[in-house]
Coordinates of C-alpha atoms in Angstrom, one line a residue:
X1 CA 13.5 40.7 -9.0
X2 CA 15.6 37.6 -9.6
X3 CA 18.4 37.3 -12.2
X4 CA 16.7 34.5 -14.0
X5 CA 14.5 34.6 -17.1
X6 CA 10.8 34.2 -17.0
X7 CA 10.0 31.2 -19.1
X8 CA 6.9 29.5 -20.5
X9 CA 7.1 27.0 -17.6
X10 CA 6.5 30.0 -15.3
X11 CA 3.1 30.7 -16.9
X12 CA 1.5 27.3 -16.9
X13 CA -2.3 27.3 -16.4
X14 CA -2.1 25.9 -12.8
X15 CA 0.8 28.2 -11.9
X16 CA 0.3 31.2 -9.6
X17 CA 2.3 34.0 -8.0
X18 CA 2.0 32.2 -4.7
X19 CA 3.5 29.0 -6.1
X20 CA 6.2 30.9 -8.0
X21 CA 7.2 32.7 -4.8
X22 CA 8.1 29.3 -3.2
X23 CA 10.9 28.7 -5.8
X24 CA 12.1 32.3 -6.3
X25 CA 15.9 32.0 -6.1
X26 CA 16.5 35.2 -4.2
X27 CA 14.6 33.8 -1.2
X28 CA 17.2 31.1 -0.5
X29 CA 20.2 32.7 1.2
X30 CA 22.2 30.1 3.0
X31 CA 25.3 30.5 5.2
X32 CA 27.4 32.2 2.5
X33 CA 27.2 36.0 2.6
X34 CA 26.6 36.2 6.4
X35 CA 28.9 37.2 9.1
X36 CA 29.6 33.9 10.8
X37 CA 30.6 35.5 14.1
X38 CA 27.6 37.8 14.3
X39 CA 25.1 35.0 13.5
X40 CA 26.6 32.6 16.1
X41 CA 25.4 33.5 19.6
X42 CA 27.1 30.3 21.0
X43 CA 30.5 31.4 19.8
X44 CA 30.0 34.9 21.2
X45 CA 29.0 33.4 24.5
X46 CA 32.2 31.3 24.7
X47 CA 34.4 34.2 23.7
X48 CA 33.0 36.4 26.4
X49 CA 33.6 33.6 28.9
X50 CA 37.1 32.6 27.9
X51 CA 38.6 35.9 26.9
X52 CA 37.6 37.9 30.0
X53 CA 39.0 41.4 30.0
X54 CA 40.5 40.8 26.5
X55 CA 37.1 40.3 24.9
X56 CA 36.7 44.0 24.0
X57 CA 40.0 43.9 22.1
X58 CA 39.2 40.7 20.4
X59 CA 35.6 41.2 19.3
X60 CA 36.2 43.6 16.4
X61 CA 38.8 41.1 15.1
X62 CA 36.4 38.2 15.5
X63 CA 33.7 40.2 13.6
X64 CA 36.1 40.9 10.8
X65 CA 37.1 37.2 10.7
X66 CA 33.4 36.2 10.6
X67 CA 32.8 38.4 7.6
X68 CA 35.8 37.1 5.8
X69 CA 35.1 33.4 6.4
X70 CA 31.4 33.7 5.7
X71 CA 32.0 35.8 2.6
X72 CA 35.0 35.6 0.3
X73 CA 36.6 32.5 1.8
X74 CA 33.4 30.5 1.6
X75 CA 32.9 31.6 -2.0
X76 CA 36.5 30.8 -3.0
X77 CA 36.1 27.3 -1.4
X78 CA 33.2 26.5 -3.7
X79 CA 35.3 27.6 -6.7
X80 CA 38.3 25.5 -5.6
X81 CA 36.1 22.5 -5.2
X82 CA 34.9 22.8 -8.8
X83 CA 38.5 23.3 -10.0
X84 CA 40.8 21.2 -7.8
X85 CA 44.6 21.0 -7.9
X86 CA 46.4 19.3 -10.8
X87 CA 49.8 17.6 -11.2
X88 CA 52.4 18.7 -13.7
X89 CA 54.5 15.6 -13.7
X90 CA 57.1 16.4 -16.4
X91 CA 58.5 19.5 -18.0
X92 CA 58.8 20.0 -21.8
X93 CA 61.9 17.9 -21.9
X94 CA 60.4 15.0 -20.1
X95 CA 62.2 15.7 -16.8
X96 CA 60.3 14.9 -13.6
X97 CA 59.3 18.2 -11.9
X98 CA 56.4 16.8 -9.8
X99 CA 54.8 20.2 -9.5
X100 CA 51.4 20.5 -8.0
X101 CA 49.5 23.4 -9.6
X102 CA 47.0 25.0 -7.2
X103 CA 44.0 26.8 -8.6
X104 CA 44.0 30.6 -8.4
X105 CA 41.0 30.5 -6.0
X106 CA 43.0 28.4 -3.5
X107 CA 46.0 30.7 -3.7
X108 CA 43.8 33.8 -3.2
X109 CA 42.1 32.2 -0.2
X110 CA 45.4 31.0 1.3
X111 CA 46.9 34.5 1.1
X112 CA 44.0 36.2 2.9
X113 CA 43.7 33.5 5.5
X114 CA 47.5 33.4 6.4
X115 CA 47.6 37.2 6.5
X116 CA 44.7 37.4 9.0
X117 CA 45.4 34.2 10.9
X118 CA 44.9 34.3 14.6
X119 CA 47.8 31.9 14.9
X120 CA 50.5 34.1 13.3
X121 CA 53.2 35.2 15.8
X122 CA 52.4 38.9 15.7
X123 CA 48.7 38.4 16.5
X124 CA 49.5 36.0 19.3
X125 CA 51.8 38.6 20.9
X126 CA 49.1 41.3 20.6
X127 CA 46.4 39.0 22.1
X128 CA 48.6 38.3 25.1
X129 CA 49.3 41.9 25.6
X130 CA 45.6 42.7 25.5
X131 CA 44.8 39.9 28.0
X132 CA 43.0 37.7 25.5
X133 CA 43.8 34.0 25.6
X134 CA 45.5 33.2 22.2
X135 CA 44.5 29.5 22.5
X136 CA 40.8 30.4 22.7
X137 CA 41.1 32.8 19.8
X138 CA 43.0 30.1 17.8
X139 CA 40.1 27.7 18.4
X140 CA 37.6 30.3 17.2
X141 CA 39.7 30.9 14.1
X142 CA 39.8 27.3 13.2
X143 CA 36.1 26.8 14.0
X144 CA 35.2 29.6 11.6
X145 CA 37.6 28.5 8.9
X146 CA 36.3 24.9 9.1
X147 CA 32.8 26.0 8.3
X148 CA 34.1 27.3 5.0
X149 CA 36.6 24.7 3.9
X150 CA 38.1 21.9 6.0
X151 CA 40.4 21.1 3.1
X152 CA 42.0 24.5 3.3
X153 CA 42.4 24.0 7.1
X154 CA 44.2 20.7 6.4
X155 CA 46.4 22.3 3.8
X156 CA 47.4 25.2 6.1
X157 CA 47.8 23.2 9.3
X158 CA 48.8 19.6 8.6
X159 CA 52.0 18.8 10.5
X160 CA 53.1 22.4 10.9
X161 CA 53.5 22.3 14.7
X162 CA 55.2 18.9 14.3
X163 CA 57.7 20.2 11.8
X164 CA 58.6 23.3 13.7
X165 CA 58.8 21.6 17.1
X166 CA 60.8 18.5 16.1
X167 CA 63.1 20.6 13.9
X168 CA 64.0 23.0 16.7
X169 CA 64.7 20.0 19.0
X170 CA 66.8 17.8 16.7
X171 CA 67.8 19.3 13.3
X172 CA 71.2 20.8 12.4
X173 CA 71.4 24.6 12.9
X174 CA 71.4 25.5 9.2
X175 CA 68.2 23.3 8.7
X176 CA 66.6 25.0 11.7
X177 CA 67.2 28.4 10.1
X178 CA 65.7 27.3 6.8
X179 CA 62.6 25.9 8.6
X180 CA 62.2 29.2 10.5
X181 CA 62.1 31.0 7.2
X182 CA 59.5 28.7 5.8
X183 CA 57.3 29.1 8.8
X184 CA 57.8 32.9 9.5
X185 CA 54.0 33.3 9.3
X186 CA 53.5 30.6 11.9
X187 CA 52.8 26.9 11.9
X188 CA 49.5 27.4 9.9
X189 CA 51.3 28.7 6.8
X190 CA 50.6 25.8 4.5
X191 CA 54.2 24.7 4.1
X192 CA 54.1 21.4 6.0
X193 CA 52.9 17.8 5.5
X194 CA 53.2 14.6 7.5
X195 CA 53.8 11.4 5.6
X196 CA 53.0 8.3 7.5
X197 CA 50.7 6.0 5.5
X198 CA 52.1 3.4 3.1
X199 CA 50.6 0.6 1.0
X200 CA 51.4 -1.9 3.7
X201 CA 49.0 -0.2 6.0
X202 CA 47.6 3.0 7.4
X203 CA 47.2 2.5 11.1
X204 CA 49.7 -0.4 11.3
X205 CA 52.7 1.9 11.1
X206 CA 55.0 -0.8 12.3
X207 CA 54.7 -2.5 8.9
X208 CA 56.1 0.5 7.0
X209 CA 58.9 -0.1 4.6
X210 CA 60.6 3.3 3.9
X211 CA 64.3 3.2 4.8
X212 CA 66.9 5.8 5.7
X213 CA 70.7 5.4 5.5
X214 CA 73.0 7.7 7.4
X215 CA 75.1 10.2 5.3
X216 CA 77.2 12.5 7.5
X217 CA 74.8 14.6 9.7
X218 CA 72.1 13.9 7.2
X219 CA 70.4 10.7 5.9
X220 CA 69.3 9.4 2.5
X221 CA 65.7 8.3 2.5
X222 CA 63.9 5.9 0.1
X223 CA 60.3 4.8 0.2
X224 CA 56.8 5.3 -1.0
X225 CA 54.0 7.0 0.9
X226 CA 50.5 6.2 -0.1
X227 CA 48.4 9.1 1.2
X228 CA 50.1 12.5 1.7
X229 CA 48.0 15.6 2.2
X230 CA 49.3 19.0 1.2
X231 CA 51.7 17.5 -1.3
X232 CA 52.5 21.0 -2.5
X233 CA 54.2 21.8 0.8
X234 CA 57.9 22.5 1.4
X235 CA 58.7 20.6 4.6
X236 CA 57.6 17.0 5.2
X237 CA 57.8 14.9 8.4
X238 CA 58.4 11.4 7.1
X239 CA 58.3 8.1 9.0
X240 CA 61.0 5.7 8.0
X241 CA 63.2 2.9 9.5
X242 CA 66.9 3.6 9.7
X243 CA 69.0 0.8 8.2
X244 CA 69.8 -1.7 10.9
X245 CA 66.8 -0.7 13.1
X246 CA 64.2 -3.2 14.3
X247 CA 61.5 -4.0 11.8
X248 CA 58.7 -2.9 14.0
X249 CA 57.3 0.1 15.9
X250 CA 60.5 0.7 17.9
X251 CA 62.5 0.9 14.7
X252 CA 60.5 3.8 13.3
X253 CA 62.0 7.3 13.4
X254 CA 60.7 10.7 12.1
X255 CA 62.7 12.5 9.5
X256 CA 62.5 16.0 8.0
X257 CA 62.6 16.1 4.2
X258 CA 62.6 19.6 2.5
X259 CA 61.6 20.2 -1.1
X260 CA 65.1 21.4 -1.8
X261 CA 68.5 20.1 -0.7
X262 CA 71.0 22.1 1.3
X263 CA 72.8 23.0 -1.9
X264 CA 69.6 24.4 -3.4
X265 CA 69.0 21.6 -5.9
X266 CA 65.7 19.7 -6.1
X267 CA 65.4 16.9 -3.5
X268 CA 64.5 13.4 -4.4
X269 CA 60.8 13.8 -3.9
X270 CA 58.6 12.5 -6.7
X271 CA 54.8 12.8 -6.9
X272 CA 53.4 9.8 -8.6
X273 CA 49.8 11.0 -8.8
X274 CA 47.2 13.1 -7.0
X275 CA 44.4 11.3 -5.3
X276 CA 41.0 11.6 -6.9
X277 CA 39.1 12.0 -3.6
X278 CA 35.5 12.1 -2.6
X279 CA 35.9 15.5 -0.9
X280 CA 38.4 18.0 0.6
X281 CA 39.5 18.7 -3.0
X282 CA 41.2 22.0 -1.9
X283 CA 44.0 20.1 -0.2
X284 CA 46.3 18.3 -2.7
X285 CA 46.7 14.6 -1.5
X286 CA 49.2 12.5 -3.4
X287 CA 51.3 9.3 -3.6
X288 CA 54.9 10.4 -3.0
X289 CA 58.1 8.5 -3.7
X290 CA 61.4 9.4 -2.0
X291 CA 64.5 8.4 -4.0
X292 CA 67.7 9.1 -2.1
X293 CA 66.0 12.2 -0.6
X294 CA 68.2 14.3 1.8
X295 CA 66.6 13.9 5.2
X296 CA 67.4 14.9 8.8
X297 CA 66.6 12.7 11.8
X298 CA 64.1 14.3 14.2
X299 CA 65.0 12.3 17.2
X300 CA 68.1 11.9 19.5
X301 CA 71.0 10.2 17.9
X302 CA 72.0 6.6 18.7
X303 CA 75.5 5.5 19.4
X304 CA 74.5 2.1 17.9
X305 CA 74.2 3.9 14.6
X306 CA 70.7 2.7 13.9
X307 CA 69.2 6.2 14.3
X308 CA 66.8 7.4 16.9
X309 CA 66.2 6.2 20.5
X310 CA 63.3 3.8 19.8
X311 CA 60.7 6.5 20.8
X312 CA 60.4 8.2 17.5
X313 CA 56.9 7.1 16.8
X314 CA 55.8 7.6 20.4
X315 CA 57.2 11.1 20.4
X316 CA 55.4 11.9 17.2
X317 CA 52.1 10.4 18.5
X318 CA 52.3 12.7 21.5
X319 CA 52.2 15.6 19.0
X320 CA 49.3 13.9 17.2
X321 CA 46.9 14.8 20.0
X322 CA 46.9 18.4 18.8
X323 CA 46.2 17.2 15.3
X324 CA 43.3 15.1 16.5
X325 CA 41.7 18.1 18.1
X326 CA 42.2 19.9 14.8
X327 CA 40.2 17.2 13.0
X328 CA 37.6 17.3 15.7
X329 CA 37.2 21.0 15.0
X330 CA 36.8 20.2 11.4
X331 CA 33.9 17.9 12.3
X332 CA 32.4 20.6 14.4
X333 CA 32.8 23.1 11.6
X334 CA 31.0 20.7 9.2
X335 CA 28.2 20.3 11.8
X336 CA 27.8 24.0 12.4
X337 CA 27.7 24.8 8.7
X338 CA 25.2 22.0 8.2
X339 CA 23.0 23.4 11.0
X340 CA 23.0 26.9 9.5
X341 CA 22.3 25.7 6.0
X342 CA 19.4 23.5 7.3
X343 CA 17.9 26.3 9.3
X344 CA 18.1 28.8 6.5
X345 CA 16.6 26.4 4.0
X346 CA 13.8 25.2 6.3
X347 CA 12.8 28.8 7.0
X348 CA 12.5 29.7 3.4
X349 CA 11.2 26.5 1.8
X350 CA 7.4 26.0 2.1
X351 CA 5.4 22.8 1.9
X352 CA 1.8 21.9 2.9
X353 CA 0.9 25.6 3.5
X354 CA 3.8 26.5 5.9
X355 CA 7.6 26.8 6.0
X356 CA 9.4 23.6 6.7
X357 CA 10.7 25.1 10.0
X358 CA 7.1 25.3 11.3
X359 CA 6.5 21.6 10.7
X360 CA 6.7 19.6 13.9
X361 CA 8.9 16.8 12.5
X362 CA 11.3 19.2 11.0
X363 CA 11.4 21.2 14.3
X364 CA 12.3 18.0 16.1
X365 CA 15.3 17.4 13.7
X366 CA 16.5 21.0 13.8
X367 CA 16.3 21.1 17.6
X368 CA 18.3 17.9 17.7
X369 CA 20.9 19.4 15.4
X370 CA 21.2 22.4 17.7
X371 CA 21.7 20.3 20.8
X372 CA 24.2 17.9 19.3
X373 CA 26.2 20.7 17.7
X374 CA 26.5 22.7 20.9
X375 CA 27.5 19.5 22.8
X376 CA 30.3 19.0 20.2
X377 CA 31.3 22.7 20.5
X378 CA 31.6 22.3 24.3
X379 CA 33.8 19.3 23.8
X380 CA 36.1 20.9 21.3
X381 CA 36.7 24.1 23.2
X382 CA 37.3 22.2 26.4
X383 CA 39.6 19.8 24.6
X384 CA 41.9 22.7 23.8
X385 CA 41.5 24.8 26.9
X386 CA 41.6 22.0 29.5
X387 CA 44.2 19.5 28.2
X388 CA 43.4 15.9 29.3
X389 CA 45.2 12.8 28.1
X390 CA 41.9 11.2 27.1
X391 CA 40.4 14.4 25.7
X392 CA 41.6 14.5 22.0
X393 CA 40.5 10.9 21.3
X394 CA 37.1 11.3 22.9
X395 CA 36.5 14.7 21.4
X396 CA 37.5 13.5 17.9
X397 CA 35.4 10.4 18.3
X398 CA 32.3 12.4 18.8
X399 CA 32.8 15.6 16.8
X400 CA 34.2 13.9 13.6
X401 CA 31.3 11.6 13.4
X402 CA 28.8 14.3 14.1
X403 CA 30.1 16.3 11.1
X404 CA 29.0 13.4 8.9
X405 CA 25.6 12.8 10.4
X406 CA 24.8 16.5 10.6
X407 CA 25.7 17.0 7.0
X408 CA 23.5 14.0 6.0
X409 CA 20.7 15.5 8.0
X410 CA 21.2 18.9 6.2
X411 CA 21.1 17.1 2.8
X412 CA 17.8 15.5 3.8
X413 CA 16.4 18.8 5.1
X414 CA 17.0 20.2 1.6
X415 CA 15.3 17.2 0.0
X416 CA 16.4 16.4 -3.6
X417 CA 18.1 19.8 -3.8
X418 CA 20.5 18.8 -1.1
X419 CA 21.8 16.0 -3.3
X420 CA 22.7 18.5 -6.1
X421 CA 26.2 20.0 -6.2
X422 CA 24.8 23.5 -6.9
X423 CA 23.5 23.5 -3.3
X424 CA 26.1 23.8 -0.6
X425 CA 25.4 20.7 1.6
X426 CA 26.5 18.1 -0.9
X427 CA 30.1 19.3 -0.6
X428 CA 29.9 19.5 3.2
X429 CA 28.8 15.9 3.3
X430 CA 31.6 14.8 0.9
X431 CA 34.2 16.8 3.0
X432 CA 32.9 15.6 6.4
X433 CA 33.4 11.9 5.6
X434 CA 37.2 12.2 5.8
X435 CA 37.2 13.4 9.4
X436 CA 36.5 10.0 11.1
X437 CA 39.5 8.7 9.0
X438 CA 42.1 11.4 9.4
X439 CA 44.4 11.0 12.5
X440 CA 42.9 7.6 13.4
X441 CA 39.5 6.1 12.8
X442 CA 37.1 5.2 15.7
X443 CA 38.9 1.9 16.5
X444 CA 42.3 3.6 16.7
X445 CA 40.9 6.3 19.0
X446 CA 39.4 3.6 21.2
X447 CA 42.8 1.9 21.4
X448 CA 44.3 5.2 22.5
X449 CA 41.7 5.5 25.2
X450 CA 42.9 2.0 26.4
X451 CA 46.5 3.2 26.4
X452 CA 45.6 6.3 28.4
X453 CA 43.7 4.3 31.0
X454 CA 46.2 1.4 31.4
X455 CA 49.5 3.2 31.0
X456 CA 48.7 6.6 32.4
X457 CA 45.7 6.2 34.7
X458 CA 44.2 9.0 32.6
X459 CA 40.7 8.2 33.6
X460 CA 41.2 9.7 37.0
X461 CA 41.9 13.3 35.9
X462 CA 39.2 12.9 33.3
X463 CA 36.6 11.9 35.9
X464 CA 37.8 14.7 38.1
X465 CA 37.2 17.2 35.2
X466 CA 33.7 15.8 34.8
X467 CA 32.9 16.2 38.5
X468 CA 34.3 19.8 38.4
X469 CA 32.1 20.7 35.4
X470 CA 29.0 19.1 36.8
X471 CA 29.6 20.9 40.1
X472 CA 29.1 24.2 38.3
X473 CA 25.6 23.4 37.3
X474 CA 23.1 26.2 37.9
X475 CA 20.5 25.8 40.6
X476 CA 17.0 25.1 39.4
X477 CA 17.4 22.0 37.3
X478 CA 18.4 19.6 40.0
X479 CA 17.1 16.5 38.1
X480 CA 19.5 17.0 35.2
X481 CA 22.5 17.8 37.5
X482 CA 21.6 14.7 39.6
X483 CA 21.4 12.5 36.5
X484 CA 24.8 13.7 35.2
X485 CA 26.5 13.2 38.6
X486 CA 25.0 9.8 38.9
X487 CA 26.3 8.9 35.4
X488 CA 29.8 10.1 36.4
X489 CA 29.7 7.6 39.2
X490 CA 28.4 4.9 36.9
X491 CA 31.1 5.7 34.4
X492 CA 33.7 5.1 37.1
X493 CA 32.1 1.8 37.8
X494 CA 32.1 1.0 34.0
X495 CA 35.9 1.7 33.8
X496 CA 36.6 -0.6 36.7
X497 CA 34.4 -3.3 35.2
X498 CA 36.1 -3.0 31.9
X499 CA 39.5 -3.3 33.5
X500 CA 38.5 -6.7 34.8
X501 CA 37.5 -8.2 31.4
X502 CA 39.3 -10.7 29.4
X503 CA 41.7 -9.0 27.0
X504 CA 39.8 -9.7 23.8
X505 CA 36.4 -8.9 25.3
X506 CA 37.9 -5.7 26.8
X507 CA 39.1 -4.6 23.4
X508 CA 35.7 -5.2 21.9
X509 CA 34.0 -3.2 24.6
X510 CA 36.2 -0.2 24.2
X511 CA 33.8 1.4 21.7
X512 CA 30.8 1.5 24.1
X513 CA 33.0 2.6 26.9
X514 CA 34.5 5.5 24.9
X515 CA 31.0 6.5 23.7
X516 CA 29.8 6.5 27.3
X517 CA 32.8 8.7 28.3
X518 CA 32.0 11.1 25.5
X519 CA 28.3 11.3 26.4
X520 CA 29.0 12.1 30.1
X521 CA 31.8 14.5 29.2
X522 CA 29.5 16.5 26.9
X523 CA 26.6 16.6 29.4
X524 CA 28.9 17.8 32.2
X525 CA 30.3 20.5 30.0
X526 CA 26.8 21.7 29.0
X527 CA 25.9 21.9 32.7
X528 CA 29.0 24.0 33.3
X529 CA 28.0 26.3 30.5
X530 CA 24.5 26.6 31.9
X531 CA 26.0 27.8 35.1
X532 CA 28.1 30.3 33.3
X533 CA 25.0 31.6 31.4
X534 CA 23.1 32.0 34.7
X535 CA 25.9 34.1 36.1
X536 CA 26.5 36.1 32.9
X537 CA 22.9 36.8 31.7
X538 CA 20.5 35.3 34.3
X539 CA 18.9 33.1 31.6
X540 CA 18.5 29.3 31.2
X541 CA 18.7 28.4 27.6
X542 CA 21.9 26.4 28.1
X543 CA 20.2 24.6 30.9
X544 CA 17.6 23.6 28.3
X545 CA 20.3 22.3 26.0
X546 CA 21.9 20.4 28.8
X547 CA 18.6 18.8 29.8
X548 CA 17.7 17.8 26.2
X549 CA 21.2 16.3 25.7
X550 CA 21.2 14.4 29.0
X551 CA 17.7 13.1 28.3
X552 CA 18.8 11.8 24.9
X553 CA 22.1 10.3 25.9
X554 CA 22.1 9.5 29.6
X555 CA 18.5 8.8 30.8
X556 CA 17.4 5.3 31.4
X557 CA 15.5 3.8 28.4
X558 CA 11.8 4.8 28.4
X559 CA 9.5 1.9 27.7
X560 CA 7.4 4.3 25.6
X561 CA 10.6 5.6 23.8
X562 CA 9.9 9.1 25.0
X563 CA 6.5 9.3 23.3
X564 CA 4.8 10.5 26.5
X565 CA 7.7 12.7 27.6
X566 CA 7.9 16.5 27.8
X567 CA 8.1 18.4 24.5
X568 CA 10.5 21.1 25.4
X569 CA 12.3 20.9 22.1
X570 CA 9.0 22.0 20.4
X571 CA 7.6 24.2 23.2
X572 CA 10.8 26.3 23.4
X573 CA 11.9 25.8 19.8
X574 CA 12.2 29.5 19.0
X575 CA 14.3 30.1 22.0
X576 CA 16.5 27.1 21.3
X577 CA 17.1 28.0 17.7
X578 CA 17.4 31.8 18.4
X579 CA 20.2 31.1 20.8
X580 CA 22.0 29.1 18.1
X581 CA 21.6 31.2 15.0
X582 CA 20.9 35.0 14.8
X583 CA 19.5 36.4 11.7
X584 CA 21.3 39.6 10.6

């Protein structure tokens, strides 16, 4: 029995028990309330593969995490979205306090997540002792959290590694000690923020105007940052130009600004206003002004007195690769959540005499979502576990965009209900849209691919990784393996052809080149996973996923647009979906 009242509209002459059953509220359980580890066979498969002998130790902890994220954390995320952070600008005497007041739902979620984080130092030590790769576990933790709330993931993780790493390398000893206290629970403790963007431009960092002046072993920093996420943090990495430095990229240096000065007084950090954002409302994003703020140079000193060594921005961008993988994981989390919500709804909702999940057109879309999500999952995990210079840009390019398109598909699968905020997919779509922007949009990622090829020759180890992965394909599907190997060779040709283009044309062609690289990368990884599955279980579902992906992304155009092609996505639909989502 539902908790709703029976109304006159439920007893209309043309109503019936059968019709009423179709809109009975209790029939529609989505992702929330499920154990997101238990219902995800693809994650369990990857954990078995990557954790090896440590899997037995890790699985109970993964199961507990899946229950937490799919239960209380997901519920709190919905509450925080409805009641976002607010700014208390002044106290009762009119003094600027710039205090961000976080909703109780956020604070409750944050406490539980930090206490159970797979990235906290104690857990990492235990994992290593048990023979479980802490990196793989950290990816799984992020992947599950991102299905609940990518805003919370941003609030906990933005700039944490950067603050800790640069502070340990360059800050005075007393400042190092203070930062160690702030991050005792690890980099994902919600204390950090990175402040790059100004009104003069987001990606064009060389145009920034914030200025720092030396003051003993510290600096005084003035400037205005236009978009700062996790504004309620305690430790900020801020880009500024030391007085006397070049007005360009080489003049930029990173600085550490703490909420409080060394003497315990409030630092010169003013929050002008919180951003009224489309989504990710659980992370407080703000415009922040620095007025004589005490700051510490996070770069080697300069005898010229200008501050830094001219590599401040480059050094910071090296650390940004990890952040890009973090955003890619957020895109994957949005895609996975969208897939689960679409599957749950399509199985319960009936139209034209059958559930939506039994309608051929809906099956086609759901099968496509399964394949694309698993391809992005393969990219994200490999991005972390097999570091490549080109990996973060390509993985983010694909996974961040998939989060948006998958959420849009899930909204459409829900019909008009999907456009309503009481249903879960509207928020996922709002949240997902930021991922292609954070840490560099598609064009910025393509420019990074160019730098990697031209400066580092990074395409060679990248192509070698693709050949290695494709070489682990299982026997029995030689056509798909041959197609992928052929495309690896064609990709090498494409890179060489691109390198011979006129400069402006080459830049314009970066996008199709990067997309081609991502396509072949994902296909090769899916073949590798298919080989693992054959060894592990003797089954061939991943080979099916690899075949469907390669057919969609790598095969030569079919003059009939695939209309006369095989229908494996329909013929093996139950197997395909059953391997992606397990009902409890």
